[in-house]
Tab-separated table of C-alpha atoms in Angstrom:
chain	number	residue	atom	x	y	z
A	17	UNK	CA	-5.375	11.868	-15.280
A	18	UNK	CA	-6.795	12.721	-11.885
A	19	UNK	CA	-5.281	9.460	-10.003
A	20	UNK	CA	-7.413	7.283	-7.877
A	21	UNK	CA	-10.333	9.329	-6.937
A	22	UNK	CA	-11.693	8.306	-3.411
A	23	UNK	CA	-15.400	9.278	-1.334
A	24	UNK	CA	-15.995	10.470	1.356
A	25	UNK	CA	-12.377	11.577	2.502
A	26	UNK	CA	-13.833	11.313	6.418
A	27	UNK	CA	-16.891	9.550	7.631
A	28	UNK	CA	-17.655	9.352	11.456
A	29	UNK	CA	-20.899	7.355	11.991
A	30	UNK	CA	-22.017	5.803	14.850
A	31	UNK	CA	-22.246	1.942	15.637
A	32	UNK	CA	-24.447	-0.311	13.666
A	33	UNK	CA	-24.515	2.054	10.864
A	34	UNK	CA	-23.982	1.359	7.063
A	35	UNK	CA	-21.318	2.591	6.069
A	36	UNK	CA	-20.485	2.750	2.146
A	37	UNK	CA	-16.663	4.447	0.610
A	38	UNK	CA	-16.137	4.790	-3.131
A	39	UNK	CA	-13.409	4.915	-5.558
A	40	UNK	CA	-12.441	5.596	-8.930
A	41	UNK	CA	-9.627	3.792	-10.392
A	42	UNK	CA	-7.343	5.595	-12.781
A	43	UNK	CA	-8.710	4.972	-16.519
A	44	UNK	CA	-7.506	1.700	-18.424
A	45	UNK	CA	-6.051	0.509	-15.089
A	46	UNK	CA	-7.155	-3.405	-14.901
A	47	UNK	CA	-6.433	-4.225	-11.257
A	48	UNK	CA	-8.085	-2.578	-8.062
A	49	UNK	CA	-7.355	-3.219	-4.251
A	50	UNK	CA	-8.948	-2.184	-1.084
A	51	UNK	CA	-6.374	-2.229	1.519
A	52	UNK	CA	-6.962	-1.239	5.402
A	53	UNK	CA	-4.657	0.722	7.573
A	54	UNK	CA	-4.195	0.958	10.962
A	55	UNK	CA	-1.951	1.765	14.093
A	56	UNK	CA	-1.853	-1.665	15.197
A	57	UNK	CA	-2.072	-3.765	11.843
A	58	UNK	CA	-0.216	-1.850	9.512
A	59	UNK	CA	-1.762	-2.021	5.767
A	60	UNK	CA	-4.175	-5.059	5.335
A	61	UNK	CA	-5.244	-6.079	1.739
A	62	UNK	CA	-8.623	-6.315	1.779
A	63	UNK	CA	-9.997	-7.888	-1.688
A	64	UNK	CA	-8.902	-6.976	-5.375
A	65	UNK	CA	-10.618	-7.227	-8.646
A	66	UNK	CA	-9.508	-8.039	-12.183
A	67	UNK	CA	-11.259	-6.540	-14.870
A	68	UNK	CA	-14.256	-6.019	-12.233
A	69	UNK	CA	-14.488	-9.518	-11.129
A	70	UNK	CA	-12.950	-10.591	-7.717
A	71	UNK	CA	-10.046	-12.676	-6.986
A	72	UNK	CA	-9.001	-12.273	-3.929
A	73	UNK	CA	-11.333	-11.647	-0.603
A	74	UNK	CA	-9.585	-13.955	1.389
A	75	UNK	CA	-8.485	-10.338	3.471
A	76	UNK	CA	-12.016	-9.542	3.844
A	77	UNK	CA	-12.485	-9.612	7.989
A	78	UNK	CA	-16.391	-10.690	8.086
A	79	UNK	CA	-19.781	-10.416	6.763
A	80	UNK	CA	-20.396	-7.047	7.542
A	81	UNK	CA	-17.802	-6.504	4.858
A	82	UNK	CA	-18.769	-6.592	1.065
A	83	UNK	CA	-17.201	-5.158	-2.045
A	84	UNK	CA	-18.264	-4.537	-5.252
A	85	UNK	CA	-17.132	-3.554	-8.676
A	86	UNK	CA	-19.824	-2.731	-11.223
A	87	UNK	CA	-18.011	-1.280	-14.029
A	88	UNK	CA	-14.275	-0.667	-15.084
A	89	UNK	CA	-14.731	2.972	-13.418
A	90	UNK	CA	-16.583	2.423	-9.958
A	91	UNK	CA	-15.993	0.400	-6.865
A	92	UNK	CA	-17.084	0.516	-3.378
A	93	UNK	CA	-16.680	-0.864	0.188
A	94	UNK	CA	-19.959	-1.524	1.898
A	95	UNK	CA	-19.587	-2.028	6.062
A	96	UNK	CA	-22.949	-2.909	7.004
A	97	UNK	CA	-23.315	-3.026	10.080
A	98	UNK	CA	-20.432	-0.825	11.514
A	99	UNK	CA	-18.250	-1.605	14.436
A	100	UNK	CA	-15.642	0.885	16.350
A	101	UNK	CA	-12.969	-1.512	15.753
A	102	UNK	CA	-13.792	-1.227	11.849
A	103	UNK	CA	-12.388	2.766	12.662
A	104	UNK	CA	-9.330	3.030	10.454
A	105	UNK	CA	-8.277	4.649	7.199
A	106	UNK	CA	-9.286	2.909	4.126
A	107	UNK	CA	-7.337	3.020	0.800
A	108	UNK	CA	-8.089	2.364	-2.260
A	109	UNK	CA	-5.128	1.714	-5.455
A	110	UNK	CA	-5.432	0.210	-9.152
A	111	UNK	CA	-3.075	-0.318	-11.025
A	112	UNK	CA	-2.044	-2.554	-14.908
A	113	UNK	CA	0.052	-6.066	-15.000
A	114	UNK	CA	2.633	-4.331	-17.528
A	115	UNK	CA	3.386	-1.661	-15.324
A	116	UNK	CA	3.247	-3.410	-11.793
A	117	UNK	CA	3.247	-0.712	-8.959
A	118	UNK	CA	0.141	0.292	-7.467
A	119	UNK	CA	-1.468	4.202	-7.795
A	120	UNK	CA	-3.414	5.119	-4.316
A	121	UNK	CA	-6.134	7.438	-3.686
A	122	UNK	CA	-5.980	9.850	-0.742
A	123	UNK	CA	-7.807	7.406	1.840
A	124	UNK	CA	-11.238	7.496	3.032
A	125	UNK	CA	-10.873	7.804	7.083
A	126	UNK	CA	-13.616	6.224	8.914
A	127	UNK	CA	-14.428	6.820	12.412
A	128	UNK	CA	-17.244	4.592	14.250
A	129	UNK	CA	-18.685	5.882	17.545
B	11	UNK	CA	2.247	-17.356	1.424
B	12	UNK	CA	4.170	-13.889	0.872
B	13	UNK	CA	5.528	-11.578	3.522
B	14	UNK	CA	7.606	-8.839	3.810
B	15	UNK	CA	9.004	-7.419	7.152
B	16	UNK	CA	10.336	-4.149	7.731
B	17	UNK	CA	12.464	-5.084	11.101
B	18	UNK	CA	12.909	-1.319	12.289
B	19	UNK	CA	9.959	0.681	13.462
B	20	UNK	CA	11.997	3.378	12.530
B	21	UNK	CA	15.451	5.560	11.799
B	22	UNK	CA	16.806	8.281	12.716
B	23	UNK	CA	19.532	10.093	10.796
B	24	UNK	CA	21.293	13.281	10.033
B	25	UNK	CA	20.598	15.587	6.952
B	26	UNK	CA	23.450	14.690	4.717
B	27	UNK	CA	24.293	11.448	6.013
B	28	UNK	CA	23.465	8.566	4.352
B	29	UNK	CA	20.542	6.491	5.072
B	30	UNK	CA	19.294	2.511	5.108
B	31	UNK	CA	15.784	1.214	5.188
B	32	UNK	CA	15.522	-2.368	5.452
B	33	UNK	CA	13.426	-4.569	4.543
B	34	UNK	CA	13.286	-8.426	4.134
B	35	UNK	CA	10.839	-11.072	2.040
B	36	UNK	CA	9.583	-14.104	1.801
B	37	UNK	CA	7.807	-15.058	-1.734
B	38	UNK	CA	7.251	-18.088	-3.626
B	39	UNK	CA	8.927	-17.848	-7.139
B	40	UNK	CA	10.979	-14.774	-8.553
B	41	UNK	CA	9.586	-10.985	-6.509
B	42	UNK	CA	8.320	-8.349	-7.644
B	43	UNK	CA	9.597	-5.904	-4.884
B	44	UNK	CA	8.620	-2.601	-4.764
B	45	UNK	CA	9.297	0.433	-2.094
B	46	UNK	CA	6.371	3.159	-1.300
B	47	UNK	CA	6.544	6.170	0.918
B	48	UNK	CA	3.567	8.047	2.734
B	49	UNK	CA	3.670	11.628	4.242
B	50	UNK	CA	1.202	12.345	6.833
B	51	UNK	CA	-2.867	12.252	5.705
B	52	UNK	CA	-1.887	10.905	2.237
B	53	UNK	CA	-1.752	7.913	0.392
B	54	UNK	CA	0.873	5.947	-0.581
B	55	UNK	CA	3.352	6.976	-3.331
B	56	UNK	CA	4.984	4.665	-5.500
B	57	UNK	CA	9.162	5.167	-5.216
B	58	UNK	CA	10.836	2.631	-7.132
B	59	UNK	CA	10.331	-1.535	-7.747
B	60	UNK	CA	12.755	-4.452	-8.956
B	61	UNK	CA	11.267	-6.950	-11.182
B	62	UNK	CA	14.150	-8.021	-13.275
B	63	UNK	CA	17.631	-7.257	-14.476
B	64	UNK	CA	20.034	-5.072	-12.313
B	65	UNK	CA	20.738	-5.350	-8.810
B	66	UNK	CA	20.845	-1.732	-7.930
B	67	UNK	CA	17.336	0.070	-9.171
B	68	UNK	CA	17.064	3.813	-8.677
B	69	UNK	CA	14.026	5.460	-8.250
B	70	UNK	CA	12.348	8.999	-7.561
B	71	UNK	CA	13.690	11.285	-5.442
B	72	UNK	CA	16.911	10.457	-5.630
B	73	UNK	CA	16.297	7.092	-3.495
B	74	UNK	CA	17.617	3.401	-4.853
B	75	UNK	CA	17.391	-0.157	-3.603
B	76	UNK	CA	19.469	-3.208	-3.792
B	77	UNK	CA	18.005	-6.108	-4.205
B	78	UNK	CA	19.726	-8.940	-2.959
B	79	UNK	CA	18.341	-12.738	-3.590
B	80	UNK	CA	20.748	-14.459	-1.739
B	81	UNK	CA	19.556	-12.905	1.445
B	82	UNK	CA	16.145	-12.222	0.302
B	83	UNK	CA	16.678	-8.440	1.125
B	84	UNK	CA	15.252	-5.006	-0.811
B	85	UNK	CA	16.896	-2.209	1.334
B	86	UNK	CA	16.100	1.219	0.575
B	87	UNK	CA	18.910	3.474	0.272
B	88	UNK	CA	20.265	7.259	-0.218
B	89	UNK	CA	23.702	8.738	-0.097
B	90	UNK	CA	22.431	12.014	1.602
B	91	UNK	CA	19.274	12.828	3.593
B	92	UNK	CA	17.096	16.000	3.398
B	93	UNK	CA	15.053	16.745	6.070
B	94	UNK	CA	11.625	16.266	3.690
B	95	UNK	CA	12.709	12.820	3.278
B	96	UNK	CA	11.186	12.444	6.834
B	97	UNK	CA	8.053	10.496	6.394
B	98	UNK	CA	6.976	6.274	6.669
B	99	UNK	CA	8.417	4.022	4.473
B	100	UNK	CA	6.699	0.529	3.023
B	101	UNK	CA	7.976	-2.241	1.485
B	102	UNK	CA	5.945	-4.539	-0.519
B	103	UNK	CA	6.296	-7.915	-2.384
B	104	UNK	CA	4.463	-9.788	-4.991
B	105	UNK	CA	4.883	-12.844	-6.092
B	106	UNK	CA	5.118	-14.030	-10.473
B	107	UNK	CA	3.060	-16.804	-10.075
B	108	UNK	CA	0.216	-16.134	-10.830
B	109	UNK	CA	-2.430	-13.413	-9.075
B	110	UNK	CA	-1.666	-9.651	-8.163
B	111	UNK	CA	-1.622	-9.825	-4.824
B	112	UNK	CA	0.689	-7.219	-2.804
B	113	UNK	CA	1.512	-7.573	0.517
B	114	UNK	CA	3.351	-4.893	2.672
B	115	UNK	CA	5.262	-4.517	5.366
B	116	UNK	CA	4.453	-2.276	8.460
B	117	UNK	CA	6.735	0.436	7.601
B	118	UNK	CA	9.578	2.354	8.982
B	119	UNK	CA	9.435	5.932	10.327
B	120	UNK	CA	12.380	7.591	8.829
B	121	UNK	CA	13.510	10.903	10.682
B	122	UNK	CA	16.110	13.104	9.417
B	123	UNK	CA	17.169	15.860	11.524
B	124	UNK	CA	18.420	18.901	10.480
């Protein structure tokens, strides 16, 4: 298996922009998680989904933040609009109950202007 | 509410010494701990997690972790450092009641000098 596939690996956009990232969960993985990482707050859970429906979104910061989960195969994190202080690398992970640990993609770094 | 803390921002040690990573938690019901390392402009890689039975786990790399209940600990250990082992280090917890969620802790900088 490829792992957790991420898009785009760097995005620098300017204020007020939309601003969309994309993942691919590993295949027959049942659990996905958008965390948030940066200098001064560490790794942030964002939201996760169980079998594509949301649980958790309490990590969410605002509005302007939305995620979504289609199908078993597809997720994405829609900023909308951006900020600076949204700047920060952004990480998806999936992962099974049986099996526990979570499986991260490369990151998606995101750089508002 | 979970939380983990990590109370060194980082550690410095020898090649070929041994080396500690600590890490504390605070979880409702029995943990699921688990330790994670990340080298520069990657994502996180799973090292090793305690969810039941022995103490002592050992995981990849040659790294293991004691988990301690009484003191609510999960350090990170190896008898002898290599200088790749240089890279952060994350702790994370998650509870067994119930939900997935995984919280971490802000990580230590480990350096190992040659």
């Amino acid at each position: 298996d490829a792992g957790v596939i991420q898009s785009p690996r760097h995005e620098v956009t300017e204020m007020g922009q939309e601003v969309t990232l994309r993942c691919k969960p590993i295949s027959g993985h049942d659990y996905l998680f958008w965390y948030r990482q940066t200098m001064m707050r560490g790794l942030e859970l964002l939201i996760y989904f169980n079998n594509n429906v949301p649980i958790d979104d309490s990590g969410m910061p605002e509005d302007r933040f939305s995620a979504k989960m289609p199908n078993a195969s597809f997720s994405t994190l829609k900023i909308q609009p951006s900020e600076p202080r949204d700047s920060a690398v952004y990480f998806c992970a999936s992962s099974i109950r049986e099996v526990g640990e979570l499986f991260f993609g490369e990151g998606s770094r995101l750089t508002v202007l | 509410a979970q939380s983990v803390a990590q109370p060194e921002d980082q550690v410095n040690v020898a090649e070929g010494n041994p080396l500690t990573v600590k890490c504390t938690y605070s979880v409702s019901g029995n943990p699921y701990l688990f330790w994670y390392v990340q080298y520069p402009n990657r994502g996180l890689q799973f090292l090793l997690k305690y969810i039941t039975g022995d103490n002592l786990v050992k995981g990849s790399y040659g790294f293991e972790a004691e988990f301690n209940k009484s003191q609510t600990s999960f350090h990170l250990k190896k008898p002898s450092a290599l200088v790749s082992d240089s890279a952060l280090y994350f702790c994370a917890v998650r509870g067994n009641t119930g939900g997935f969620k995984t919280i971490f802790g802000a990580g230590t900088r480990l350096f190992v000098k040659a």
